[in-house]
Amino acid sequence: MSDIIQLLPDSVANQIAAGEVIQRPASVVKELVENSIDAGASSIIVRVKDAGKTYIQIIDNGRGMSDTDTRLCFERHATSKISDANDLFAIRTMGFRGEALASIAAVAEVSVKSKNAENELGTHVRISGSRIESQEKEGTPTGTNITVKNLFFNVPARRKFLKTDQTELRHIITEFNHAALAYPDIEFQLIHNNAQIFNLQAGKLKSRISGIFGKQIIQNLINLETETSIVRISGFIGKPEYAKKTYGEQFLFVNQRFMRHPYFNKAIMKAYEEILPRDHFPSYFLFFETDPASIDINIHPTKTEIKFEDERSIWQILQAATREAIGKHNLSPSLDFSREGVIDIPTLTKDQDISIPRENINPAFNPFENESRSPGQGDPGRKDAHRDWQKLYDSRNNSDLSPGLDFDASENKKPVAETRYLQLKGKYILTPVKSGLMVIDQRRAHIRILYEQNLATLRRDSVNAQNTLFPETIELNPSDYKLCLDLVDEIGKLGFEIRDFGQNCVIVHSIPANTAIHDIKSVIETFLEQYKNFESEMKLDQHEKIARSTAVASAINYGKQLDNKEMQEIVDQLFACSNPNTTPGGKVILNIVKLEDFEKHLA
Ligand code: ADP
Ligand code: MG
């Protein structure tokens, strides 16, 4: 048999390799900005069009390149940053693998103009799909100006995978922010379709943070500083009382490189553990300085996953430093965030018979018989569910199932229907049913109700009633701001009237009438956070995603006190739902404590 192995041409090898480093326009922005940082630039301008899909330009005033280097930089493994394997243990630059430009040039049309200080004239090289198209001398300022057009023009499969402009732009903003936060002493600009999104002056970290996230954030920050033999940690953490229901602003950097590090994130969260309500997340902007030899940044092509020699010790140091910083500002440790509802149990009079009437039990009744229906599946069970609910109560009128609850003995001894419900711990609605005591999770029930209402509204393309508010301005981070503006039309149908106010701010004029009006900002933030969580779930359509996330955002919270009428309403609406048993996310909403169980306990 003849030989069948052949070496792939460079252009093909580059294209394959590009898949690892360049996934989307944001990857190009990341790599090019990092190159500008490594070139010692003090000003970096990022200009994109159509979320980078058609056009990305990075202009820096760094040291630039010689004629030969401007041509050579597109070769695979062409780098000026390391020259032998030992250098891998002393990396101080953002790049070092020498594959970014080769990868980008393999999958786009690239034009680079560069000049270093020694030369009068610069060099202009054009390369497309790894093929050099032209190279000529050209007048250009010292520094590098690189343009990447029509990304993935020759890899249609990749181009197809790109998300909407909004999503891709958000990824770009994320990468841009990482670089801008890590290098506050560099001036950064981001321009999209000729509109300036960021114009960040060189300065200190604090003003960089406020330049990106808005002035408000400054008052939330606590300084953190600690130095040990293995790591120096500095930066800011958020005051606990400003923690939000969104992950939002959580950033870890090591030697000025952004890193994803769930393990260290846990250390920080642990320090906040006892002082934050559940589902709240503190902001943090923390910078580690450590000996490059003690970390491995080469474990992932995008270099955001970083391995530390001594992770456990750093975990301890980080956790202790966070605790200490919180403590120093005298904000810990006993802030009480619990807002428990008052337990309102009607009192019994001595002569009331509280024995349980066995004859009313219908052991055959199964309130969960619709359970097999999967959440969110149309309406088929709606009627049944409602009938079952009636069934649960069938014998209520002539029963004394719940004497303490059904009769107000202190008054005129006639049944008082409104006292059918009891709220427990601001969390559960209790109500007697034939087979025992039904326990309903109030928040989950409300999520199910809102979800079905919202979904129906969106599908019918009708409009929900609104609560008009005193207009409230909310400042969001740039990517949430973009997302919010993308969704205003859809959520407008649900009754959220939101308008652009510029400068990362939106104005909320109204919210849906069925929304528990608490903190509007947190409603919007929770909605956006939820929506982002669902964004990658292919099986959910846009209406599902919006219905689910608005439901979670607007549902009543635990701790919300409910009167009888409100509990009645929730219960009635819940049982009008197609699936009252679980939330759209699959959490159990209700259960029944059986009479037999009571009997066991009281035997
Ligand atoms: P790496 O950054 O890993 O070295 P790249 O492919 O990103 O690999 O870049 C290759 C080389 O091109 C760099 O090592 C650097 O010498 C040069 N280079 C790239 N971008 C710039 C720039 N903006 N200014 C000066 N030199 C640059
Ligand atoms: Mg590079």
XYZ file of C-alpha atoms and ligand atoms in Angstrom:
631
model
C 0.000 0.000 0.000
C 1.285 3.426 -0.834
C 2.039 6.057 1.808
C -1.024 7.990 2.799
C 0.217 10.450 5.409
C 0.876 13.964 4.221
C 1.675 17.211 5.964
C -1.137 19.728 5.962
C -0.411 22.959 4.150
C 0.234 25.848 6.553
C -2.974 27.592 5.625
C -5.023 24.572 6.661
C -3.014 23.980 9.834
C -3.467 27.642 10.732
C -7.170 27.461 10.149
C -7.498 24.445 12.390
C -5.423 26.082 15.082
C -7.424 29.281 14.707
C -10.446 27.392 15.937
C -8.892 27.172 19.366
C -7.845 30.766 19.773
C -10.364 32.659 17.676
C -13.917 31.679 18.413
C -15.653 34.959 17.776
C -14.994 38.644 17.121
C -14.324 39.161 20.833
C -11.382 36.747 20.647
C -9.812 38.913 17.945
C -10.295 42.006 20.074
C -8.744 40.248 23.062
C -5.674 39.057 21.172
C -5.045 42.346 19.388
C -5.517 44.475 22.493
C -3.124 42.184 24.351
C -0.571 42.661 21.613
C -0.920 46.436 21.953
C -0.449 46.164 25.710
C 2.645 44.015 25.199
C 3.950 46.627 22.759
C 3.937 49.166 25.580
C 1.117 51.311 24.174
C -0.265 54.121 26.331
C -3.331 54.512 24.136
C -5.420 51.775 22.532
C -8.397 52.442 20.288
C -10.785 49.613 19.436
C -13.164 50.294 16.582
C -15.699 47.671 15.519
C -18.570 47.475 13.096
C -21.471 45.048 13.190
C -20.249 43.688 16.501
C -16.904 42.900 14.906
C -18.332 40.529 12.340
C -17.360 42.729 9.403
C -14.747 45.043 10.854
C -12.352 45.233 13.801
C -9.629 47.822 14.023
C -7.106 48.302 16.799
C -4.854 51.344 16.799
C -2.037 51.614 19.303
C 0.897 53.931 19.931
C 3.189 51.147 21.086
C 6.686 50.412 19.910
C 5.586 49.136 16.500
C 7.457 46.692 14.321
C 10.296 46.672 11.819
C 9.611 45.947 8.121
C 10.534 42.299 8.454
C 8.637 41.797 11.689
C 5.491 43.294 10.204
C 5.607 40.490 7.666
C 6.919 37.800 10.019
C 4.404 38.331 12.808
C 1.829 36.332 10.818
C 3.891 33.156 10.838
C 2.837 30.455 13.256
C 5.004 30.443 16.392
C 6.362 33.849 15.488
C 6.843 35.682 18.740
C 9.241 38.223 20.175
C 8.199 37.358 23.712
C 9.936 34.091 24.480
C 12.895 32.428 22.860
C 13.438 29.242 24.822
C 11.435 26.946 27.058
C 12.835 28.456 30.226
C 11.205 31.750 29.350
C 7.859 30.031 29.862
C 8.466 30.274 33.581
C 9.035 33.993 33.604
C 6.188 35.302 31.484
C 5.289 38.916 32.098
C 3.656 39.581 28.729
C 0.065 38.866 27.771
C 1.038 36.851 24.690
C 3.845 34.370 24.193
C 2.501 31.550 22.032
C 2.986 33.382 18.757
C -0.204 32.100 17.219
C -2.782 34.851 17.502
C -1.890 36.773 14.361
C -1.299 33.579 12.359
C -4.720 32.344 13.452
C -6.514 35.599 12.722
C -4.868 35.915 9.307
C -5.998 32.370 8.493
C -9.675 33.186 8.907
C -10.029 36.844 7.901
C -8.777 39.641 5.695
C -6.096 41.452 7.637
C -4.296 44.686 6.980
C -1.535 45.877 9.279
C 0.416 49.121 9.244
C 3.260 49.364 11.668
C 6.293 51.545 12.303
C 8.894 51.554 15.019
C 10.777 54.611 16.296
C 13.948 53.900 14.277
C 12.228 54.002 10.897
C 10.998 56.982 8.940
C 8.440 54.981 7.039
C 6.289 52.132 8.203
C 5.202 48.926 6.472
C 1.773 48.002 5.242
C 1.053 44.288 4.870
C -2.183 42.785 3.613
C -2.889 39.113 4.183
C -6.046 37.125 3.611
C -6.718 33.484 4.439
C -2.990 33.118 5.291
C -1.936 34.460 1.855
C 0.173 37.577 1.696
C -1.521 39.912 -0.776
C 0.797 42.867 -0.627
C 3.617 44.469 1.322
C 4.664 48.058 0.823
C 6.291 51.002 2.588
C 3.883 53.551 3.854
C 3.919 56.628 6.064
C 2.277 55.858 9.390
C 2.796 56.999 12.993
C 4.946 54.948 15.352
C 2.769 52.137 16.603
C 0.527 49.569 15.022
C -2.779 49.913 13.228
C -4.392 46.601 12.375
C -7.692 45.954 10.641
C -9.476 42.605 10.535
C -12.299 42.386 8.032
C -14.914 39.724 7.351
C -13.983 37.320 10.074
C -14.522 33.663 9.105
C -15.170 34.650 5.473
C -13.588 31.343 4.491
C -15.056 29.217 7.306
C -18.822 29.432 6.775
C -19.489 26.876 9.506
C -17.871 29.170 12.052
C -19.609 32.234 10.764
C -22.915 30.472 11.162
C -22.193 29.908 14.835
C -21.906 33.603 15.578
C -24.726 34.969 17.691
C -26.700 38.159 17.232
C -24.806 41.437 17.055
C -25.988 42.244 20.553
C -24.515 39.078 21.975
C -21.264 39.371 20.064
C -20.902 43.001 21.077
C -21.414 42.020 24.697
C -18.570 39.537 24.394
C -16.401 42.279 22.956
C -17.262 44.630 25.796
C -16.411 41.884 28.272
C -12.951 41.376 26.761
C -12.416 45.100 26.462
C -13.302 45.552 30.140
C -10.883 42.869 31.242
C -8.026 44.631 29.509
C -9.119 48.083 30.613
C -9.412 47.015 34.250
C -6.044 45.291 34.230
C -4.320 48.363 32.777
C -5.835 51.543 34.203
C -2.694 53.446 33.232
C -3.463 52.910 29.540
C -6.033 55.070 27.766
C -8.727 52.941 26.100
C -11.506 53.724 23.658
C -14.209 51.475 22.264
C -16.240 52.612 19.282
C -19.062 50.584 17.761
C -20.648 51.579 14.445
C -19.243 55.082 14.938
C -20.769 55.459 18.415
C -18.369 55.759 21.307
C -19.111 53.216 24.007
C -16.121 53.885 26.240
C -13.584 56.640 26.462
C -11.366 55.801 29.412
C -8.627 58.163 30.470
C -5.442 56.817 32.002
C -5.661 56.902 35.781
C -5.969 54.866 38.940
C -7.900 51.631 39.275
C -10.753 53.319 41.117
C -11.460 55.815 38.361
C -11.122 53.053 35.782
C -13.773 51.047 37.599
C -16.096 54.032 37.704
C -15.331 54.825 34.057
C -16.585 51.385 33.138
C -19.325 50.695 35.638
C -20.522 54.178 36.493
C -19.783 56.581 39.322
C -22.266 54.987 41.676
C -20.103 51.965 42.152
C -17.356 53.876 43.934
C -19.273 54.245 47.165
C -19.703 50.453 47.244
C -16.045 49.588 47.318
C -13.845 48.497 50.182
C -10.109 48.537 49.769
C -8.328 45.201 50.105
C -4.607 44.843 50.433
C -2.490 41.962 51.638
C 1.052 40.825 51.062
C 2.582 37.420 51.771
C 5.615 35.599 50.490
C 3.634 33.728 47.832
C 1.180 36.340 46.644
C 0.294 39.985 46.909
C -3.423 40.720 46.601
C -4.853 44.181 46.127
C -7.957 45.811 44.785
C -11.514 46.307 45.912
C -14.377 44.254 47.180
C -18.013 45.334 47.336
C -19.727 46.348 50.529
C -22.089 43.580 51.553
C -25.114 45.844 51.640
C -24.626 46.630 47.965
C -24.487 43.007 46.913
C -26.803 42.280 44.044
C -28.748 39.395 42.691
C -26.509 39.300 39.656
C -23.004 37.947 39.331
C -22.067 41.042 37.387
C -18.893 42.621 38.545
C -16.585 39.903 39.735
C -13.045 40.075 38.435
C -9.859 38.272 39.336
C -6.552 39.046 37.713
C -3.160 37.484 38.117
C -0.147 39.484 37.035
C -2.580 41.754 35.169
C -4.156 38.893 33.269
C -7.867 38.247 33.711
C -8.514 34.749 34.977
C -11.476 32.521 35.571
C -10.983 30.813 38.865
C -14.080 29.277 40.437
C -12.039 27.963 43.358
C -10.828 31.417 44.364
C -14.263 32.823 43.758
C -15.488 30.414 46.417
C -12.932 31.729 48.880
C -14.365 35.213 48.470
C -17.956 34.060 48.617
C -17.165 32.129 51.762
C -15.958 35.285 53.462
C -19.312 36.906 52.725
C -21.270 33.802 53.484
C -22.915 34.752 56.727
C -23.612 38.359 55.940
C -25.222 38.112 52.546
C -28.751 36.994 51.823
C -29.043 33.965 49.620
C -28.721 34.597 45.881
C -26.803 37.820 46.428
C -23.362 38.327 45.024
C -20.714 40.834 46.023
C -18.647 42.694 43.459
C -14.918 42.321 43.501
C -11.936 43.567 41.549
C -8.899 41.744 42.850
C -5.399 41.645 41.508
C -2.870 38.983 42.389
C 0.832 39.578 41.934
C 2.890 36.452 42.053
C 6.127 34.991 40.762
C 5.379 33.914 37.166
C 7.230 30.676 37.915
C 4.536 29.711 40.419
C 1.698 29.741 37.879
C 0.929 27.953 34.642
C -0.958 30.088 32.140
C -0.349 27.725 29.291
C -3.009 25.179 30.138
C -5.617 26.725 27.859
C -5.210 28.413 24.457
C -7.118 31.507 25.578
C -5.003 31.701 28.738
C -7.866 32.522 31.067
C -7.546 29.320 33.044
C -4.536 29.494 35.228
C -3.022 26.935 37.520
C -1.306 27.976 40.734
C 1.408 26.044 42.480
C -0.066 26.683 45.875
C -3.784 27.090 45.404
C -4.786 26.061 48.890
C -2.598 28.583 50.647
C -3.762 31.329 48.335
C -7.348 30.292 49.019
C -6.732 30.787 52.731
C -4.974 34.102 52.242
C -7.715 35.367 49.962
C -10.498 34.347 52.277
C -8.806 35.830 55.327
C -8.018 39.072 53.495
C -11.596 39.413 52.334
C -12.937 38.789 55.840
C -10.534 41.283 57.267
C -11.430 43.937 54.720
C -15.112 43.501 55.431
C -14.454 43.554 59.160
C -12.292 46.657 59.033
C -15.085 48.597 57.526
C -17.175 47.512 60.382
C -19.892 46.116 58.213
C -19.814 42.614 59.476
C -20.788 40.308 60.950
C -24.280 40.519 62.260
C -26.214 42.452 59.664
C -29.609 40.892 59.738
C -31.030 40.411 56.318
C -33.743 38.002 57.292
C -37.144 39.462 56.849
C -39.287 36.753 58.266
C -42.989 37.065 58.077
C -44.962 37.087 61.266
C -46.550 33.786 62.026
C -50.146 34.466 62.583
C -51.802 31.477 64.165
C -55.388 31.954 65.247
C -55.866 31.108 68.896
C -58.036 28.229 69.958
C -60.580 28.409 72.727
C -60.674 25.680 75.326
C -63.967 24.127 74.353
C -63.142 23.677 70.681
C -62.876 20.138 69.454
C -59.588 19.748 67.694
C -59.824 16.038 66.984
C -59.319 15.019 63.403
C -62.408 13.702 61.646
C -61.285 10.450 60.083
C -64.419 9.985 58.054
C -63.479 12.841 55.752
C -60.294 11.332 54.493
C -60.324 10.227 50.918
C -57.256 8.019 50.725
C -57.719 7.420 47.040
C -57.304 11.046 46.156
C -53.947 11.882 44.670
C -53.268 15.573 44.191
C -50.164 14.800 42.187
C -51.854 12.726 39.550
C -51.025 15.331 36.922
C -47.427 15.307 37.902
C -46.183 13.486 34.847
C -46.891 16.516 32.721
C -43.691 18.210 32.028
C -43.393 21.864 32.889
C -44.355 24.456 30.358
C -46.200 22.165 28.008
C -49.114 24.097 26.699
C -52.441 24.015 28.399
C -53.857 20.515 28.259
C -54.112 19.990 31.977
C -55.493 23.342 32.917
C -59.075 22.236 33.405
C -58.112 19.071 35.224
C -55.910 20.922 37.579
C -58.686 23.250 38.423
C -61.107 20.422 38.980
C -58.631 18.677 41.230
C -58.314 21.769 43.261
C -62.056 21.837 43.754
C -61.917 18.162 44.665
C -59.385 18.865 47.340
C -61.884 21.150 48.989
C -65.028 19.197 48.265
C -65.879 18.343 51.802
C -64.656 21.567 53.250
C -67.954 23.297 53.750
C -69.430 20.728 56.015
C -66.232 19.580 57.601
C -64.488 20.617 60.721
C -61.147 19.627 59.324
C -59.439 22.633 60.697
C -61.407 23.917 63.576
C -58.866 26.419 64.708
C -58.714 27.881 61.278
C -62.255 27.673 60.064
C -63.978 29.195 63.032
C -63.402 32.432 64.637
C -64.557 31.424 68.068
C -64.103 34.770 69.639
C -66.765 36.317 67.443
C -70.007 34.768 66.399
C -69.015 31.144 65.888
C -69.861 31.123 62.210
C -67.355 29.793 59.741
C -65.072 32.465 58.428
C -63.922 31.376 55.035
C -61.028 33.818 54.849
C -59.160 32.128 57.645
C -58.553 29.096 55.498
C -54.950 30.073 54.923
C -52.028 30.335 57.217
C -48.680 31.767 56.303
C -45.669 30.118 57.859
C -42.286 31.800 58.225
C -43.051 34.192 55.403
C -42.443 31.288 53.112
C -45.214 28.725 53.058
C -48.924 28.957 52.572
C -50.678 26.262 54.569
C -54.208 25.227 53.880
C -56.228 22.223 54.946
C -57.345 19.825 52.258
C -59.214 16.586 52.474
C -56.195 14.364 52.886
C -54.248 16.589 55.210
C -52.442 19.873 55.132
C -51.293 21.354 51.883
C -48.008 23.228 51.978
C -47.357 25.666 49.147
C -44.102 27.489 48.564
C -45.313 31.059 48.036
C -42.500 32.263 45.827
C -42.422 29.202 43.623
C -46.187 29.308 43.255
C -45.997 32.900 42.139
C -43.212 32.114 39.672
C -45.392 29.444 38.061
C -48.374 31.794 37.880
C -46.409 34.673 36.353
C -44.610 32.368 33.974
C -47.833 31.022 32.503
C -49.417 34.463 32.361
C -46.374 36.007 30.718
C -45.950 33.202 28.237
C -49.595 33.466 27.231
C -49.260 37.226 26.796
C -46.172 36.870 24.621
C -47.633 34.086 22.504
C -50.900 35.937 21.977
C -48.907 39.054 21.272
C -51.210 40.963 23.566
C -50.233 43.512 26.167
C -50.287 43.150 29.930
C -51.642 45.807 32.217
C -49.091 48.019 33.879
C -48.390 49.661 37.157
C -47.203 53.140 36.430
C -44.367 54.246 38.606
C -42.599 57.394 39.335
C -40.026 56.983 36.550
C -36.963 55.347 37.970
C -33.537 55.652 36.404
C -31.349 52.616 36.647
C -27.710 52.424 35.798
C -26.584 49.099 34.378
C -23.225 47.792 33.349
C -22.630 48.300 29.618
C -23.379 44.764 28.559
C -26.564 44.527 30.649
C -27.541 47.914 29.295
C -27.207 46.650 25.727
C -29.117 43.493 26.535
C -31.863 45.453 28.245
C -32.306 47.703 25.227
C -32.496 44.656 22.986
C -35.345 43.279 25.005
C -37.416 46.406 25.639
C -39.943 45.584 22.940
C -40.647 42.077 24.157
C -40.776 42.862 27.839
C -42.782 45.962 26.968
C -45.618 43.611 26.058
C -45.496 42.234 29.572
C -45.896 45.699 31.007
C -42.289 46.716 31.567
C -42.072 50.117 29.979
C -38.391 50.843 29.749
C -36.614 53.527 27.757
C -33.063 54.296 26.897
C -31.595 57.125 28.914
C -28.070 56.968 27.479
C -24.838 56.537 29.425
C -25.680 52.968 30.429
C -28.900 54.143 32.056
C -32.479 53.157 31.379
C -35.667 54.677 32.719
C -38.364 52.375 34.000
C -41.767 53.987 33.610
C -43.880 51.046 34.528
C -43.785 47.414 35.486
C -46.387 44.698 34.990
C -49.443 45.011 37.177
C -48.927 41.501 38.479
C -45.448 42.299 39.764
C -44.814 42.655 43.433
C -43.350 46.146 43.530
C -40.247 45.955 45.579
C -36.926 47.180 44.411
C -37.337 47.993 40.702
C -33.602 47.942 40.084
C -33.309 44.493 41.508
C -36.296 43.313 39.443
C -34.587 44.470 36.252
C -31.206 43.101 37.288
C -32.636 39.744 38.240
C -34.501 39.575 34.971
C -31.345 40.261 32.957
C -29.297 37.812 34.975
C -31.878 35.091 34.514
C -32.174 35.822 30.835
C -28.421 35.525 30.390
C -28.498 32.178 32.158
C -31.052 30.924 29.677
C -29.385 32.461 26.685
C -27.388 29.416 25.735
C -30.229 26.976 26.222
C -31.123 26.013 22.712
C -34.324 24.260 23.593
C -35.953 27.352 25.031
C -37.395 29.794 22.545
C -37.228 33.536 23.062
C -40.707 33.718 24.598
C -39.888 30.953 27.046
C -36.713 32.673 28.103
C -38.421 35.973 28.651
C -41.442 34.464 30.378
C -39.225 32.508 32.709
C -36.839 35.268 33.573
C -39.514 37.905 34.092
C -41.406 35.472 36.324
C -38.386 34.864 38.506
C -37.656 38.587 38.626
C -41.153 39.747 39.519
C -42.384 36.986 41.801
C -42.978 37.731 45.463
C -40.074 36.984 47.710
C -39.840 34.937 50.803
C -40.518 37.102 53.786
C -43.358 38.896 52.048
C -46.335 38.854 54.347
C -49.533 37.849 52.697
C -53.044 38.421 53.935
C -55.780 35.887 53.459
C -57.063 37.469 50.320
C -53.629 37.430 48.745
C -53.047 33.832 49.733
C -56.437 32.895 48.357
C -55.567 34.607 45.091
C -52.246 32.831 44.786
C -53.791 29.469 45.481
C -56.642 30.018 43.041
C -54.336 31.239 40.313
C -51.881 28.433 40.943
C -54.548 25.845 40.405
C -55.635 27.534 37.230
C -52.158 26.875 35.875
C -51.479 24.037 33.487
C -48.981 22.627 35.920
C -49.350 23.783 39.508
C -46.913 21.202 40.816
C -43.558 22.531 39.719
C -41.909 25.758 38.678
C -40.868 26.059 35.020
C -37.400 25.167 36.262
C -38.737 21.974 37.804
C -38.799 22.838 41.517
C -41.608 21.402 43.618
C -44.255 23.978 44.485
C -46.576 22.103 46.760
C -46.947 19.015 48.852
C -49.415 17.528 51.285
C -48.658 16.474 54.821
C -50.976 13.537 55.234
C -53.431 13.222 58.080
C -51.881 9.882 58.902
C -48.674 11.734 59.642
C -50.417 13.987 62.100
C -51.935 10.970 63.711
C -48.560 9.308 63.999
C -47.104 12.311 65.713
C -49.955 12.632 68.132
C -50.374 8.940 68.870
P 2.361 36.570 20.700
O 1.627 37.767 21.198
O 1.973 35.343 21.424
O 3.822 36.759 20.637
P 1.038 37.167 18.216
O 0.706 36.320 17.063
O -0.073 37.800 18.933
O 1.893 36.271 19.219
O 2.034 38.292 17.756
C 3.259 37.915 17.132
C 4.334 38.960 17.321
O 3.988 40.127 16.573
C 4.476 39.448 18.748
O 5.318 38.636 19.503
C 5.020 40.857 18.540
O 6.413 40.828 18.414
C 4.446 41.296 17.216
N 3.277 42.173 17.402
C 1.985 41.817 17.313
N 1.169 42.850 17.533
C 1.948 43.923 17.768
C 1.718 45.314 18.071
N 0.469 45.787 18.198
N 2.786 46.120 18.250
C 4.035 45.640 18.135
N 4.324 44.346 17.849
C 3.307 43.493 17.675
Mg -0.376 38.061 21.045
